[in-house]
mmCIF file of C-alpha atoms in Angstrom:
data_model
loop_
_atom_site.group_PDB
_atom_site.id
_atom_site.type_symbol
_atom_site.label_atom_id
_atom_site.label_comp_id
_atom_site.label_asym_id
_atom_site.label_seq_id
_atom_site.Cartn_x
_atom_site.Cartn_y
_atom_site.Cartn_z
ATOM 1 C CA MET A 11 -10.232 -10.856 22.840
ATOM 2 C CA GLN A 12 -6.985 -12.457 24.269
ATOM 3 C CA VAL A 13 -8.061 -15.163 22.154
ATOM 4 C CA THR A 14 -8.133 -13.880 19.325
ATOM 5 C CA THR A 15 -4.632 -12.969 19.925
ATOM 6 C CA MET A 16 -4.252 -16.010 20.591
ATOM 7 C CA LYS A 17 -5.209 -17.175 17.687
ATOM 8 C CA ALA A 18 -3.371 -14.808 15.268
ATOM 9 C CA ARG A 19 0.276 -15.980 17.063
ATOM 10 C CA SER A 20 -0.554 -18.757 16.561
ATOM 11 C CA ILE A 21 -0.920 -18.156 12.771
ATOM 12 C CA PHE A 22 2.069 -16.077 12.809
ATOM 13 C CA LYS A 23 4.375 -18.695 14.231
ATOM 14 C CA LEU A 24 2.762 -21.159 11.276
ATOM 15 C CA TYR A 25 3.571 -19.041 8.780
ATOM 16 C CA GLN A 26 7.457 -18.725 10.218
ATOM 17 C CA GLN A 27 8.201 -22.349 10.294
ATOM 18 C CA LEU A 28 6.361 -22.451 6.614
ATOM 19 C CA LEU A 29 8.416 -20.126 5.636
ATOM 20 C CA ASN A 30 11.402 -21.285 7.165
ATOM 21 C CA ARG A 31 10.946 -24.886 6.153
ATOM 22 C CA ARG A 32 9.461 -24.178 2.520
ATOM 23 C CA PRO A 33 10.202 -20.432 1.720
ATOM 24 C CA TYR A 34 9.712 -20.902 -1.953
ATOM 25 C CA LEU A 35 6.559 -22.528 -1.772
ATOM 26 C CA MET A 36 4.913 -20.169 0.845
ATOM 27 C CA GLN A 37 5.871 -17.355 -0.753
ATOM 28 C CA ALA A 38 4.091 -18.818 -4.073
ATOM 29 C CA VAL A 39 1.158 -19.401 -2.330
ATOM 30 C CA GLN A 40 0.974 -16.177 -0.841
ATOM 31 C CA THR A 41 1.327 -14.399 -3.792
ATOM 32 C CA GLY A 42 -0.701 -16.161 -6.045
ATOM 33 C CA THR A 43 -3.922 -16.044 -3.110
ATOM 34 C CA LEU A 44 -2.979 -12.282 -2.976
ATOM 35 C CA MET A 45 -2.943 -11.618 -7.046
ATOM 36 C CA ALA A 46 -6.503 -14.019 -6.725
ATOM 37 C CA ALA A 47 -7.703 -10.955 -4.360
ATOM 38 C CA GLY A 48 -6.713 -7.940 -6.511
ATOM 39 C CA ASP A 49 -8.417 -9.615 -8.951
ATOM 40 C CA ILE A 50 -11.401 -10.208 -7.515
ATOM 41 C CA ILE A 51 -11.409 -6.826 -5.951
ATOM 42 C CA CYS A 52 -11.134 -5.909 -9.047
ATOM 43 C CA GLN A 53 -13.781 -7.474 -10.925
ATOM 44 C CA SER A 54 -16.299 -6.955 -7.479
ATOM 45 C CA LEU A 55 -15.504 -3.681 -6.539
ATOM 46 C CA ILE A 56 -14.304 -1.909 -9.911
ATOM 47 C CA GLU A 57 -15.556 -3.799 -12.528
ATOM 48 C CA LYS A 58 -19.365 -4.050 -9.981
ATOM 49 C CA LYS A 59 -20.172 -7.855 -10.816
ATOM 50 C CA LYS A 60 -21.204 -10.106 -7.980
ATOM 51 C CA LEU A 61 -19.801 -12.469 -6.263
ATOM 52 C CA ARG A 62 -22.028 -15.251 -7.799
ATOM 53 C CA HIS A 63 -20.980 -13.693 -11.517
ATOM 54 C CA LEU A 64 -16.941 -13.056 -10.826
ATOM 55 C CA ASP A 65 -15.044 -15.026 -13.727
ATOM 56 C CA VAL A 66 -13.368 -17.692 -11.972
ATOM 57 C CA LYS A 67 -10.697 -18.627 -14.495
ATOM 58 C CA ARG A 68 -9.954 -15.110 -14.336
ATOM 59 C CA THR A 69 -8.931 -15.247 -10.829
ATOM 60 C CA ILE A 70 -7.327 -18.860 -11.159
ATOM 61 C CA GLY A 71 -5.256 -17.216 -14.433
ATOM 62 C CA PHE A 72 -4.545 -14.643 -11.913
ATOM 63 C CA SER A 73 -3.334 -16.350 -8.982
ATOM 64 C CA SER A 74 -1.219 -18.663 -11.131
ATOM 65 C CA ILE A 75 0.869 -16.173 -12.651
ATOM 66 C CA GLY A 76 1.441 -15.103 -8.642
ATOM 67 C CA PHE A 77 1.899 -18.940 -7.807
ATOM 68 C CA PHE A 78 4.005 -20.239 -10.161
ATOM 69 C CA VAL A 79 5.912 -16.639 -11.662
ATOM 70 C CA GLY A 80 5.691 -14.205 -8.991
ATOM 71 C CA GLY A 81 6.246 -15.816 -5.609
ATOM 72 C CA PRO A 82 10.007 -17.843 -7.196
ATOM 73 C CA ALA A 83 10.444 -15.011 -8.885
ATOM 74 C CA LEU A 84 10.381 -12.507 -6.692
ATOM 75 C CA ARG A 85 12.416 -14.976 -3.460
ATOM 76 C CA VAL A 86 15.185 -15.619 -6.119
ATOM 77 C CA TRP A 87 15.826 -11.832 -7.151
ATOM 78 C CA TYR A 88 15.080 -10.810 -3.523
ATOM 79 C CA GLY A 89 17.545 -13.096 -2.504
ATOM 80 C CA LEU A 90 20.839 -12.060 -5.872
ATOM 81 C CA LEU A 91 19.561 -8.699 -4.627
ATOM 82 C CA ASN A 92 20.685 -9.787 -0.559
ATOM 83 C CA LYS A 93 23.799 -11.469 -1.845
ATOM 84 C CA HIS A 94 25.608 -9.298 -4.112
ATOM 85 C CA ILE A 95 24.908 -5.779 -2.759
ATOM 86 C CA GLY A 96 23.378 -6.702 1.184
ATOM 87 C CA SER A 97 21.048 -6.984 3.903
ATOM 88 C CA THR A 98 21.720 -3.643 5.668
ATOM 89 C CA GLY A 99 22.153 0.136 5.742
ATOM 90 C CA LYS A 100 20.489 3.395 4.150
ATOM 91 C CA SER A 101 23.102 2.344 1.271
ATOM 92 C CA VAL A 102 22.400 -0.941 0.432
ATOM 93 C CA ALA A 103 18.471 0.302 0.882
ATOM 94 C CA LEU A 104 19.472 2.246 -1.766
ATOM 95 C CA LYS A 105 21.066 0.516 -4.133
ATOM 96 C CA LYS A 106 18.137 -2.140 -4.513
ATOM 97 C CA VAL A 107 16.048 -0.077 -4.861
ATOM 98 C CA PHE A 108 18.461 1.366 -7.808
ATOM 99 C CA VAL A 109 18.375 -2.306 -9.665
ATOM 100 C CA ASP A 110 14.945 -3.078 -8.370
ATOM 101 C CA GLN A 111 13.540 -0.176 -10.403
ATOM 102 C CA VAL A 112 16.043 -0.414 -13.488
ATOM 103 C CA LEU A 113 16.492 -4.154 -13.929
ATOM 104 C CA PHE A 114 13.519 -5.790 -12.237
ATOM 105 C CA ALA A 115 11.122 -3.691 -13.185
ATOM 106 C CA PRO A 116 10.559 -2.974 -16.309
ATOM 107 C CA ALA A 117 11.178 -6.912 -17.455
ATOM 108 C CA PHE A 118 8.687 -8.688 -14.810
ATOM 109 C CA LEU A 119 5.941 -5.915 -15.635
ATOM 110 C CA TYR A 120 6.798 -7.311 -19.557
ATOM 111 C CA LEU A 121 6.601 -10.728 -18.569
ATOM 112 C CA ILE A 122 3.430 -9.998 -16.204
ATOM 113 C CA LEU A 123 1.550 -8.293 -18.973
ATOM 114 C CA ILE A 124 2.562 -11.334 -21.698
ATOM 115 C CA ALA A 125 1.803 -14.309 -18.771
ATOM 116 C CA VAL A 126 -2.023 -12.306 -18.273
ATOM 117 C CA GLY A 127 -2.058 -12.346 -22.224
ATOM 118 C CA THR A 128 -1.893 -15.548 -22.550
ATOM 119 C CA LEU A 129 -3.866 -16.934 -19.844
ATOM 120 C CA GLN A 130 -6.377 -14.461 -21.573
ATOM 121 C CA GLY A 131 -6.068 -16.329 -24.885
ATOM 122 C CA LYS A 132 -5.114 -13.979 -26.979
ATOM 123 C CA SER A 133 -2.908 -13.821 -29.821
ATOM 124 C CA PHE A 134 0.730 -12.850 -30.081
ATOM 125 C CA ASP A 135 -0.349 -9.515 -32.075
ATOM 126 C CA THR A 136 -3.083 -8.912 -29.421
ATOM 127 C CA ILE A 137 -0.745 -9.308 -26.884
ATOM 128 C CA LYS A 138 2.079 -7.280 -28.924
ATOM 129 C CA ALA A 139 -0.500 -4.481 -29.449
ATOM 130 C CA ASP A 140 -1.684 -4.666 -25.853
ATOM 131 C CA LEU A 141 2.387 -3.862 -24.236
ATOM 132 C CA LYS A 142 1.972 -0.958 -27.044
ATOM 133 C CA ALA A 143 -0.639 0.213 -25.056
ATOM 134 C CA ASN A 144 -0.111 -0.764 -21.546
ATOM 135 C CA TYR A 145 3.356 -1.289 -21.069
ATOM 136 C CA THR A 146 4.321 2.081 -20.506
ATOM 137 C CA ASP A 147 1.326 3.760 -18.587
ATOM 138 C CA VAL A 148 2.559 0.529 -15.913
ATOM 139 C CA LEU A 149 5.282 0.947 -15.683
ATOM 140 C CA ILE A 150 5.407 4.875 -14.946
ATOM 141 C CA THR A 151 2.737 3.879 -12.479
ATOM 142 C CA ASN A 152 5.134 1.421 -11.174
ATOM 143 C CA TYR A 153 7.482 4.295 -10.547
ATOM 144 C CA TYR A 154 4.932 6.031 -8.535
ATOM 145 C CA ILE A 155 3.920 3.553 -5.402
ATOM 146 C CA TRP A 156 7.034 0.959 -5.748
ATOM 147 C CA PRO A 157 10.311 2.410 -5.656
ATOM 148 C CA TRP A 158 8.817 4.103 -2.109
ATOM 149 C CA VAL A 159 7.365 0.693 -0.905
ATOM 150 C CA GLN A 160 11.349 -1.165 -1.843
ATOM 151 C CA LEU A 161 12.973 1.519 0.154
ATOM 152 C CA ILE A 162 10.776 0.482 3.257
ATOM 153 C CA ASN A 163 11.014 -3.160 1.951
ATOM 154 C CA PHE A 164 14.679 -3.352 1.791
ATOM 155 C CA TYR A 165 15.318 -1.303 5.081
ATOM 156 C CA TYR A 166 13.334 -1.825 7.356
ATOM 157 C CA VAL A 167 11.953 -5.782 6.967
ATOM 158 C CA PRO A 168 14.336 -8.883 7.124
ATOM 159 C CA LEU A 169 14.331 -10.677 3.751
ATOM 160 C CA GLN A 170 12.168 -13.623 4.912
ATOM 161 C CA TYR A 171 9.581 -10.985 5.266
ATOM 162 C CA GLN A 172 9.726 -8.700 1.794
ATOM 163 C CA VAL A 173 7.921 -10.915 -0.098
ATOM 164 C CA LEU A 174 5.406 -10.750 2.144
ATOM 165 C CA VAL A 175 5.227 -6.974 2.075
ATOM 166 C CA VAL A 176 5.471 -5.795 -1.344
ATOM 167 C CA GLN A 177 3.014 -8.614 -1.779
ATOM 168 C CA SER A 178 0.405 -7.213 0.621
ATOM 169 C CA VAL A 179 1.066 -3.792 -0.993
ATOM 170 C CA ALA A 180 0.183 -5.425 -4.006
ATOM 171 C CA LEU A 181 -3.166 -6.261 -3.074
ATOM 172 C CA PHE A 182 -4.071 -2.876 -4.634
ATOM 173 C CA TRP A 183 -1.126 -2.954 -7.173
ATOM 174 C CA ASN A 184 -2.553 -6.492 -8.464
ATOM 175 C CA THR A 185 -6.342 -5.041 -8.618
ATOM 176 C CA TYR A 186 -4.709 -1.967 -10.358
ATOM 177 C CA LEU A 187 -3.261 -4.783 -13.182
ATOM 178 C CA SER A 188 -6.059 -6.649 -13.093
ATOM 179 C CA TRP A 189 -8.338 -4.100 -14.636
ATOM 180 C CA LYS A 190 -5.480 -2.187 -16.716
ATOM 181 C CA THR A 191 -5.399 -5.408 -18.375
ATOM 182 C CA ASN A 192 -9.247 -6.023 -18.895
ATOM 183 C CA ARG A 193 -10.446 -3.112 -19.672
ATOM 184 C CA LYS A 194 -10.479 -3.528 -23.093
ATOM 185 C CA ARG A 195 -11.956 -7.292 -22.496
ATOM 186 C CA LEU A 196 -14.685 -5.463 -20.205
ATOM 187 C CA VAL A 197 -15.844 -2.844 -23.601
ATOM 188 C CA GLU A 198 -16.063 -5.441 -25.576
#
């Protein structure tokens, strides 16, 4: 038990060091990894695929969205919120949640849905049709979950760990997004 605790502490200490030295890279890697995990969960648990039949290309695409778009965008966004709204206090957390959910969430979800469609090789017209069919539902579902998560995140969690907290919860959100964006493909 003690050896396991020591290993966990060592891993967390290494993570903290890397996060301090290369915050954008670390948050890109963790976001890409957790988005890949969400897609694997979707494929294995929801779509009932055996591990050897997983669509690796799809998982890599989903992961790359997290690595190249999600992680860096979240890191920049949280830094901007901290700089322009503040870092502590109840009213600061409420203001951050409001701005996050009114400005960032709608635009970010739109971008993610376009990126997923593009990586799936869909035509522009098909992506537009998918956006029309899915965007409102995804955004409404977002509003059931994320304001509460963000309220806790912005009030209790230091800036350097906010992306990790969001991406940990997003493991389930990414599973939902993977299912939502691949649902029609599964029926075809």
